[in-house]
XYZ file of N, CA, C and O in Angstrom:
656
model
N -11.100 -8.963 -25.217
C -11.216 -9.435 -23.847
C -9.817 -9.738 -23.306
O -9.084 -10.553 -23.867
N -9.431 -9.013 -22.118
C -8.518 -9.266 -21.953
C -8.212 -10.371 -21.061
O -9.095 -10.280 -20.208
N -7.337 -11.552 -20.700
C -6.753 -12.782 -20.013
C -6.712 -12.427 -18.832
O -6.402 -11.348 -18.327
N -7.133 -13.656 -18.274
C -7.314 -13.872 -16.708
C -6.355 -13.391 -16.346
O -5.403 -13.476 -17.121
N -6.107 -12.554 -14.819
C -4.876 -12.382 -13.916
C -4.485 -13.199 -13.459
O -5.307 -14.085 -13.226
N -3.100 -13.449 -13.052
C -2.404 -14.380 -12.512
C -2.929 -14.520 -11.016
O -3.730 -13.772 -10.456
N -2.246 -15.745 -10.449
C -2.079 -15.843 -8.923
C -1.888 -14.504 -8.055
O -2.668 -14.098 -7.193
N -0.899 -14.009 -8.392
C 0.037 -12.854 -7.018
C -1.376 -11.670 -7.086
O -1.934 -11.236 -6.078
N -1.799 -11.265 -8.695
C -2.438 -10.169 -9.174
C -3.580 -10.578 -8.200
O -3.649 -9.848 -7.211
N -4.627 -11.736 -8.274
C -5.270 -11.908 -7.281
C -5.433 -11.421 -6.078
O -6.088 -10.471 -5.649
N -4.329 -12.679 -5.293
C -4.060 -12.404 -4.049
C -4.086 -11.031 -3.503
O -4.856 -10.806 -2.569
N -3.255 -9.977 -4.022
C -2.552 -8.652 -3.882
C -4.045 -7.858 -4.019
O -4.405 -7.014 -3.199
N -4.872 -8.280 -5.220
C -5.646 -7.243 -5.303
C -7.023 -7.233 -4.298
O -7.621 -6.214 -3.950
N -7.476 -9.064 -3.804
C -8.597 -9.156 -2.848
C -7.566 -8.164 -1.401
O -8.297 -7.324 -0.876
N -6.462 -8.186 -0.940
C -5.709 -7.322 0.066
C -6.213 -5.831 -0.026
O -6.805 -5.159 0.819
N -5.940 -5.618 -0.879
C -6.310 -4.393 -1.747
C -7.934 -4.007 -0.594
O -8.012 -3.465 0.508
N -9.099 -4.647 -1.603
C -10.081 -5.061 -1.535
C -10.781 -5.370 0.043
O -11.883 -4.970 0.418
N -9.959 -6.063 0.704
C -10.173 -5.964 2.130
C -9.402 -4.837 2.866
O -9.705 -4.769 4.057
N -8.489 -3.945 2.452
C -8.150 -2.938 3.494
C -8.918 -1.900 2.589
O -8.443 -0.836 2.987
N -9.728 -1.625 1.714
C -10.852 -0.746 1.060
C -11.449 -0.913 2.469
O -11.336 -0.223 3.482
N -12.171 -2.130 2.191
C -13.376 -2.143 3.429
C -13.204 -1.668 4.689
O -14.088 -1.093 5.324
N -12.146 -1.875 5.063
C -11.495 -1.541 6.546
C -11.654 -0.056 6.394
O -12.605 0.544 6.895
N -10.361 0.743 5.437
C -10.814 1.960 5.827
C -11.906 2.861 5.099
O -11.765 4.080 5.007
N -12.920 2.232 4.627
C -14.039 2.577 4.769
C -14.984 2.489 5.706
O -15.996 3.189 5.693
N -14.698 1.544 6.665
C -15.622 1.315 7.833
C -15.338 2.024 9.462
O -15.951 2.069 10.529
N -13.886 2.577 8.855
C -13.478 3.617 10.043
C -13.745 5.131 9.203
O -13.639 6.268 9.662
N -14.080 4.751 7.982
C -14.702 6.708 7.828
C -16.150 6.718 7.810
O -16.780 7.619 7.256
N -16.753 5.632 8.468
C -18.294 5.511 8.029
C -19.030 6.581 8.904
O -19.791 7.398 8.386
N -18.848 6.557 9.873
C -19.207 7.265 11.177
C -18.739 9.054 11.651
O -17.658 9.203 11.081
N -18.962 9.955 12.157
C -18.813 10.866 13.011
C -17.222 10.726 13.308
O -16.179 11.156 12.815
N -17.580 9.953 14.303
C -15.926 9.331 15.172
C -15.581 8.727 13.997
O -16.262 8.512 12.994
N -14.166 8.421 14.302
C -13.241 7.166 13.029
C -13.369 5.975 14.240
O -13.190 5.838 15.450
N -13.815 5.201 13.020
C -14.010 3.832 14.321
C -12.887 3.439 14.079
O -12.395 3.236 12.969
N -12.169 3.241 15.640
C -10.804 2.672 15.268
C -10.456 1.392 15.389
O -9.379 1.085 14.877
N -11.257 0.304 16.088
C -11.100 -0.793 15.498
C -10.675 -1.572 14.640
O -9.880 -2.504 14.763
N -11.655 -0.872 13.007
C -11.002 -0.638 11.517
C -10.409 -0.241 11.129
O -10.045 -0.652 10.027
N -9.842 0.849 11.694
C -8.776 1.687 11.200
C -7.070 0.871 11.710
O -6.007 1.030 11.108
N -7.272 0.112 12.826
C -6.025 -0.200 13.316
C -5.503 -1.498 12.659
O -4.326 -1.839 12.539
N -6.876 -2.308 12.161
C -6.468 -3.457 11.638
C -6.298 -3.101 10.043
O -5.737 -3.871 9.263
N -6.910 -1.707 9.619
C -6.582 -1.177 8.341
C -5.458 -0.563 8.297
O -5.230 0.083 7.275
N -4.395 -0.585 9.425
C -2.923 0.221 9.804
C -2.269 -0.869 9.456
O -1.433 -0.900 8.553
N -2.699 -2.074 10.329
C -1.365 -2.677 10.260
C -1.557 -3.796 9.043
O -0.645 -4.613 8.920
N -2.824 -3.888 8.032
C -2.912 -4.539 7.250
C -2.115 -3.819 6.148
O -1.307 -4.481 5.497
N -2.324 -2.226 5.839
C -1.829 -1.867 4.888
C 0.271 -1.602 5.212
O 1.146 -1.213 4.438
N 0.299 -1.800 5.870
C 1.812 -1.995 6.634
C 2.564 -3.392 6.012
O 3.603 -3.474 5.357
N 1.537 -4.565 6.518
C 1.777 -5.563 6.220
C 1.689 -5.584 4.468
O 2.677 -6.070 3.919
N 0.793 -5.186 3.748
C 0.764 -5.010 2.290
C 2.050 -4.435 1.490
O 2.494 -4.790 0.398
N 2.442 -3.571 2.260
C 3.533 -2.291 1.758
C 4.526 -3.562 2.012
O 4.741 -4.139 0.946
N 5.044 -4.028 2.875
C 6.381 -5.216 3.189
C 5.946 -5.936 2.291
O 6.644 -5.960 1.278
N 5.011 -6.559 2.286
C 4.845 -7.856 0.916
C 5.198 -7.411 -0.249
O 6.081 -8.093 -0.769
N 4.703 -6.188 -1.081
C 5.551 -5.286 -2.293
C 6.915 -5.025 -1.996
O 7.717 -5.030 -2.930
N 7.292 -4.803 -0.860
C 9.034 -4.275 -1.041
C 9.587 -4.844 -0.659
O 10.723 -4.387 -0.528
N 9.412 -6.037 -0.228
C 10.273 -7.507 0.518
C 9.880 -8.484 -0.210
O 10.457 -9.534 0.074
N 9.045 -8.568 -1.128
C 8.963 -10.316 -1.525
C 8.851 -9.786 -3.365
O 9.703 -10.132 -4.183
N 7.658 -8.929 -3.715
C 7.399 -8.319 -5.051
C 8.359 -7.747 -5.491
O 9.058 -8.395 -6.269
N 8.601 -6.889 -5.295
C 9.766 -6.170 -6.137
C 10.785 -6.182 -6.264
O 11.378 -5.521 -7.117
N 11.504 -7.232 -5.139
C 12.754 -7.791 -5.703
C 12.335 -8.909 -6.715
O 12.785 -8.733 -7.847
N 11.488 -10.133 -6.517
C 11.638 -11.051 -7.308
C 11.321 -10.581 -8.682
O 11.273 -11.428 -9.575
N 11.045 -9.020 -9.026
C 10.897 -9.029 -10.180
C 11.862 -8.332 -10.927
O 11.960 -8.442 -12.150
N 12.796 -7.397 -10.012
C 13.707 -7.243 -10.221
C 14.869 -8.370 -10.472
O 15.789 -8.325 -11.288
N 14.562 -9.354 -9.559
C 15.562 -10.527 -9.409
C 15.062 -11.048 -11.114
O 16.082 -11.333 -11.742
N 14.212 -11.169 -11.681
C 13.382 -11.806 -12.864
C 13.752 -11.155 -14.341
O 13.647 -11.699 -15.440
N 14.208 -9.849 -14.032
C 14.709 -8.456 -15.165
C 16.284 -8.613 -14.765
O 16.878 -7.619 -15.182
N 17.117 -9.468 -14.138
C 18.605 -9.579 -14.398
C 19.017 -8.413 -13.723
O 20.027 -7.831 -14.118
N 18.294 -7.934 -12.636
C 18.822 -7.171 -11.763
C 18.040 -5.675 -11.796
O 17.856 -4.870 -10.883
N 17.632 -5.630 -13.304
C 17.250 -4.248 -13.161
C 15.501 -4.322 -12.936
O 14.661 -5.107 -13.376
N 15.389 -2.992 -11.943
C 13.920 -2.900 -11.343
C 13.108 -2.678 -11.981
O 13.481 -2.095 -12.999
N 11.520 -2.940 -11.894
C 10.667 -2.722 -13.061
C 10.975 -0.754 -13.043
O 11.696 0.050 -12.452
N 9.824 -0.757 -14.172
C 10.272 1.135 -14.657
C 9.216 1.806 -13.446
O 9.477 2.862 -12.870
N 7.911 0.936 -13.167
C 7.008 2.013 -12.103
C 7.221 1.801 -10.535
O 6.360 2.049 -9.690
N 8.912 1.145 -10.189
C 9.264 0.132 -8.942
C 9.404 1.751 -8.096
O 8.875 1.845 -6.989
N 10.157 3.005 -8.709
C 10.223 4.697 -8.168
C 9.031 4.939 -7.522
O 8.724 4.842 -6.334
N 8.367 5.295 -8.568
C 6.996 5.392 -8.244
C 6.219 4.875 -7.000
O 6.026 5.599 -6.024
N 5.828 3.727 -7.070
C 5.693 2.836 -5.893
C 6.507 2.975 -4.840
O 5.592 2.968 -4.017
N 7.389 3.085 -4.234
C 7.932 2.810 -3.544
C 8.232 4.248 -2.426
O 8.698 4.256 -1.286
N 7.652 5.614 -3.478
C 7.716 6.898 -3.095
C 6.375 7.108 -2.352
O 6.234 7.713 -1.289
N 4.904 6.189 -3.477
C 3.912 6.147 -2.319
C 3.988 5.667 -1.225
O 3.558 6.106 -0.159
N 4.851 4.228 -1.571
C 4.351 3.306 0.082
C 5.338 4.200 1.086
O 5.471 3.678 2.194
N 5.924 5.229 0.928
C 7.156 6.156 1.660
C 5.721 6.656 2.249
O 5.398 6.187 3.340
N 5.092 7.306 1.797
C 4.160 8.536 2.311
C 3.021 7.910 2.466
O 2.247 8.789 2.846
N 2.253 6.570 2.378
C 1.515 6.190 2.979
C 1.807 5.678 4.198
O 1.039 6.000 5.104
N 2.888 4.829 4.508
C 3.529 4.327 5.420
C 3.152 5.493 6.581
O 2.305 5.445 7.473
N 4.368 6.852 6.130
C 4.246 7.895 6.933
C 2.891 8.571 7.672
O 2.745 9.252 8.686
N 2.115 8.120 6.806
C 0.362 8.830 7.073
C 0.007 7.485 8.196
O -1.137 7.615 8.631
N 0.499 6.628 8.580
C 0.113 5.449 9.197
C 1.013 6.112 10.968
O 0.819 5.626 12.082
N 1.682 6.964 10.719
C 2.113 7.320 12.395
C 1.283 7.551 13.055
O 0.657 6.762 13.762
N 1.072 9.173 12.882
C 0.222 10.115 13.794
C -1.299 9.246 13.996
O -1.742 8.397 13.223
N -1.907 9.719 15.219
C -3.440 9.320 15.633
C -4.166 9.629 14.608
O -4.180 10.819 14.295
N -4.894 8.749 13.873
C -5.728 9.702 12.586
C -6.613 10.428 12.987
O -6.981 10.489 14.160
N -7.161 11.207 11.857
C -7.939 12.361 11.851
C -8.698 12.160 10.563
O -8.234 11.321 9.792
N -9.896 12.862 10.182
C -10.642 12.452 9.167
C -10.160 13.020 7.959
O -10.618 12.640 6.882
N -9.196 13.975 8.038
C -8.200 14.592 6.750
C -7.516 13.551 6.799
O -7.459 13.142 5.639
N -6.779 12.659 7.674
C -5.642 11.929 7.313
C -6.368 10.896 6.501
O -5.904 10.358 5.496
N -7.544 10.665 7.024
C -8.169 9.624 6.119
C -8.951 9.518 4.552
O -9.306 8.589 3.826
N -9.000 11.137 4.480
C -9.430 11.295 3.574
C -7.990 11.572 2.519
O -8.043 11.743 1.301
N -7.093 11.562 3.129
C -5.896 11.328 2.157
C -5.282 10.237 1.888
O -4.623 10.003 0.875
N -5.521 9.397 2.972
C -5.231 7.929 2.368
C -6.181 7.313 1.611
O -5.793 6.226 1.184
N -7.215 7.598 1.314
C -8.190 7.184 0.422
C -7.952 7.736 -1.167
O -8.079 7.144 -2.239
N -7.561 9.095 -0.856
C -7.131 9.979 -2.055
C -5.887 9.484 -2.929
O -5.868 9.397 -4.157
N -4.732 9.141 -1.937
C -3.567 8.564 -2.081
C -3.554 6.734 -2.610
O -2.814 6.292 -3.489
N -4.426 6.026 -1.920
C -4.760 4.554 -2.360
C -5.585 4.760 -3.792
O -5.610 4.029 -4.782
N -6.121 5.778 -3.582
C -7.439 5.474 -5.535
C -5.972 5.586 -6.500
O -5.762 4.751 -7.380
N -4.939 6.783 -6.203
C -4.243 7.110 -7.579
C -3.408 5.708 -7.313
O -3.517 4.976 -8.297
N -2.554 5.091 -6.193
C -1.568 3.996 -6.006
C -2.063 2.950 -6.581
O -1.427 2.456 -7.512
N -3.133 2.449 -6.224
C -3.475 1.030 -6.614
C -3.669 0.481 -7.895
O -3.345 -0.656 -8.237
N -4.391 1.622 -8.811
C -4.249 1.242 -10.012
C -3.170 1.279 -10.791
O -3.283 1.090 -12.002
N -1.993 1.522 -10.217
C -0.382 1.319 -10.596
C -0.070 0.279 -10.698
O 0.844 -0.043 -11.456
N -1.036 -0.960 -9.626
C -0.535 -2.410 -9.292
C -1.529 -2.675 -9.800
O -1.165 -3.004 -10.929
N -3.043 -2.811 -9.748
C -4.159 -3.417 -10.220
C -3.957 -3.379 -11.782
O -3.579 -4.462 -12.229
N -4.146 -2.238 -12.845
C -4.620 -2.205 -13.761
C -4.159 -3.407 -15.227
O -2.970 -3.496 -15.530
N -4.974 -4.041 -15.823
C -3.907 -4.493 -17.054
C -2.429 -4.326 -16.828
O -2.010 -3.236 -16.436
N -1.801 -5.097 -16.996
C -0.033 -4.273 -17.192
C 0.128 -3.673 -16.451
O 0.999 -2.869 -16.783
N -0.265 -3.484 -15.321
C 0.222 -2.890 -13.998
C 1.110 -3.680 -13.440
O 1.409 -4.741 -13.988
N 1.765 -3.228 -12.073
C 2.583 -4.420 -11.308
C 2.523 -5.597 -11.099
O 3.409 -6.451 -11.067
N 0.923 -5.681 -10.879
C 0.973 -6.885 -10.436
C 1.190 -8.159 -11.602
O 1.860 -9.166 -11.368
N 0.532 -7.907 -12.798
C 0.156 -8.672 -14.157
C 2.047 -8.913 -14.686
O 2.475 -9.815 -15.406
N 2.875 -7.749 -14.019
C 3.986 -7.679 -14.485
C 5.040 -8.823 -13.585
O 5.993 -9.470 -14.018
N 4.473 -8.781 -12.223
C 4.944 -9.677 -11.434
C 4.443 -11.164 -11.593
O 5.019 -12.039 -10.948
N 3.510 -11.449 -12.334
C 3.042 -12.355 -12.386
C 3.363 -13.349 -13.764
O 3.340 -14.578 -13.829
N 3.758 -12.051 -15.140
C 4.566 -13.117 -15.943
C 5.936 -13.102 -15.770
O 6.525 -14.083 -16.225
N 6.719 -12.095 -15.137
C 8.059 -12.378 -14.573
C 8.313 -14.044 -14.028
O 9.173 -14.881 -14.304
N 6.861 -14.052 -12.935
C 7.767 -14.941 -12.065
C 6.908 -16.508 -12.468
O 7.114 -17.510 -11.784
N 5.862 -16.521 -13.770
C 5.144 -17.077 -13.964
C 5.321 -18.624 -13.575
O 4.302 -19.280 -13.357
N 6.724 -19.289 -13.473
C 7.191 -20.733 -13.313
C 7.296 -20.924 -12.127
O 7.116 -22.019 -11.594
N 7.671 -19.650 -11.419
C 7.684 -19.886 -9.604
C 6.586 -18.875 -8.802
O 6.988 -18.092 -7.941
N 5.168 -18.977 -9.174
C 4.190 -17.943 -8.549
C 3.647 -19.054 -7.778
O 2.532 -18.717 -7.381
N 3.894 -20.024 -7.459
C 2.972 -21.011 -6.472
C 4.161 -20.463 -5.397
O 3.909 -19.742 -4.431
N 5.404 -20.917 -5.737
C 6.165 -20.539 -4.645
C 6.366 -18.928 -3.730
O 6.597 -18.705 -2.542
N 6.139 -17.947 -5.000
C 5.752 -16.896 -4.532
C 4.943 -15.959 -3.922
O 5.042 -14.943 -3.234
N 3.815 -16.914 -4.596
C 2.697 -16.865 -3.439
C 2.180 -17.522 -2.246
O 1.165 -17.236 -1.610
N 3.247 -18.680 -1.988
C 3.357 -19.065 -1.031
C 4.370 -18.260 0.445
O 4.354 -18.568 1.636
N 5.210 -17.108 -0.320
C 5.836 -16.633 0.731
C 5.115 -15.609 1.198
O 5.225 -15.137 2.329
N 4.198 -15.164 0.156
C 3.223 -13.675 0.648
C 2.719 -14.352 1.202
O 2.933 -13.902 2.327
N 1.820 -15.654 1.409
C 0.570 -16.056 2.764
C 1.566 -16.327 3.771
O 1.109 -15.885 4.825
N 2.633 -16.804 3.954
C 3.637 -17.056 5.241
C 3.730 -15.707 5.743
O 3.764 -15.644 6.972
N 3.768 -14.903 5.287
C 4.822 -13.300 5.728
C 3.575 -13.223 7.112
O 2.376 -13.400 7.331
N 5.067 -12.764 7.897
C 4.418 -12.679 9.387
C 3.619 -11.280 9.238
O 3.750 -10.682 8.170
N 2.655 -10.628 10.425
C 2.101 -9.714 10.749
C 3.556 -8.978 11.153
O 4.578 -9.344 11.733
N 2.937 -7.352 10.329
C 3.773 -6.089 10.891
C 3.448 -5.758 12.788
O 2.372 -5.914 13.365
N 4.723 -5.293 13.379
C 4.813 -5.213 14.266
C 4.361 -3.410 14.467
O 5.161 -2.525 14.164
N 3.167 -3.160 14.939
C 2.635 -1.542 14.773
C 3.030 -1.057 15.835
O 2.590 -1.653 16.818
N 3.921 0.089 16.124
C 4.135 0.777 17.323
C 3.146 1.849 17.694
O 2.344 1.972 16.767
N 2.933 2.528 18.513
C 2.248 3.189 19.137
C 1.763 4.760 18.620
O 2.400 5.581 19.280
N 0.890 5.391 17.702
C 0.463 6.330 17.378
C 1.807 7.762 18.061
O 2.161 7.606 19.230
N 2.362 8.890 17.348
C 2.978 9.214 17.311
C 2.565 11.079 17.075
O 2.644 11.507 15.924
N 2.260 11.798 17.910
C 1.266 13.233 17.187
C 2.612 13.806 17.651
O 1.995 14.836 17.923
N 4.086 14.153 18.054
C 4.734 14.989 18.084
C 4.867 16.173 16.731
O 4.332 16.045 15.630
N 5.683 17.251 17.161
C 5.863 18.286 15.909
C 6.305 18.007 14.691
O 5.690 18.442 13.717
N 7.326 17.316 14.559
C 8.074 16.287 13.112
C 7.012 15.576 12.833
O 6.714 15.579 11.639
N 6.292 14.923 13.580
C 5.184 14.309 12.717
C 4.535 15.014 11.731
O 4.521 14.969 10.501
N 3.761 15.975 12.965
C 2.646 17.037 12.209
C 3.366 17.631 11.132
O 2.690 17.881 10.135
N 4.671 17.936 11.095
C 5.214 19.018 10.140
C 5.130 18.054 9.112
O 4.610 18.579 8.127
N 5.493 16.556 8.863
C 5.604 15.819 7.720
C 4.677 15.335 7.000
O 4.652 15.187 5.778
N 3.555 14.974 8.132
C 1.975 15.273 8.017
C 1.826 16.109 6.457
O 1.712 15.802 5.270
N 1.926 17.609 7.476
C 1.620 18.970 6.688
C 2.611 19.118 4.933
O 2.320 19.806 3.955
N 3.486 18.412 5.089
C 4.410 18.295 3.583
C 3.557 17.351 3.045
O 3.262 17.561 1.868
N 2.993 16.206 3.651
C 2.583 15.347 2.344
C 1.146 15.608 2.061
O 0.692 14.815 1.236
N 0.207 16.581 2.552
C -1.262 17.483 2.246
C -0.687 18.381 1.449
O -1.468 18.813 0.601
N 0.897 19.030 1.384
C 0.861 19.962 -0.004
C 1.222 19.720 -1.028
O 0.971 20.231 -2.120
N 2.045 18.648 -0.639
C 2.564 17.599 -2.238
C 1.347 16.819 -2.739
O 1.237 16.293 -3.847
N 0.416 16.831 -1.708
C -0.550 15.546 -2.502
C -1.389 17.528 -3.221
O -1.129 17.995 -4.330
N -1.842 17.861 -2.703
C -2.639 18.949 -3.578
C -1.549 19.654 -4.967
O -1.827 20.111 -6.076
N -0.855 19.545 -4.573
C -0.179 19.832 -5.732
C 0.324 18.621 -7.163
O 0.851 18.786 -8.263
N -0.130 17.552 -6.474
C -0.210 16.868 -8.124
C -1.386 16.674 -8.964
O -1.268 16.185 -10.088
């Protein structure tokens, strides 16, 4: 049996857990209800800053400078999820951020994943650390974006994702 998760692992993973629901409730339908989808934009926005502004330095800060080993990794998804968060969605875009969140999350969720890793790093200061993830302000979402550079970057990350 494996030991309870820490504080951050929690926190991070009910986030998790509530932007599931969100963008599941904008692919439920015909239309993408966007309601869900916008508060599932700027929640998973806001998620991605809490990992690369508060998580992954302090655990880097915790390893004497050097970054955890799956910090690449991570940081290449939240690149191309981020990016999938421009353009007006579409039910491919959504069906790739769903595709893209199943393989990401269990990077941070699983046993010995990020989060379990962030959590005995910072084990003496996780009240304090999880006190800066509930402070962190709301992401500021700009305005849906369908120009050609979009679509073209769009179209790179549907052939990189089929190709892994």
């Amino acid at each position: 049996m494996s030991e309870p998760h820490g504080k951050i692992h929690q926190f991070m993973c009910e986030d998790h857990a509530r932007l599931d629901t969100l963008l599941a409730q904008a692919r439920a339908g015909e239309a993408i209800a966007l309601p869900p989808y916008e508060l599932f934009r700027s929640g998973l926005l806001k998620h991605i800053g809490l990992e690369e502004k508060i998580l992954l330095p302090a655990a880097r800060e915790a390893r004497g400078g050097e970054p955890l080993p799956i910090a690449k990794q991570l940081r290449t998804d939240h690149s191309a999820l981020a990016a999938l968060m421009v353009p007006t969605p579409t039910h491919d875009i959504l069906a790739l951020l769903s595709e893209l969140l199943a393989r990401h999350n269990p990077l941070e969720e699983t046993d010995g994943g990020m989060y379990d890793q962030v959590d005995a790093l910072t084990a003496s200061g996780a009240d304090a650390l999880l006190a800066r993830l509930r402070a962190a302000p709301e992401v500021p979402v700009a305005p849906h974006v369908d120009n050609e550079r979009v679509q073209r970057h769009v179209a790179q990350l549907f052939e990189s994702t089929r190709r892994r």
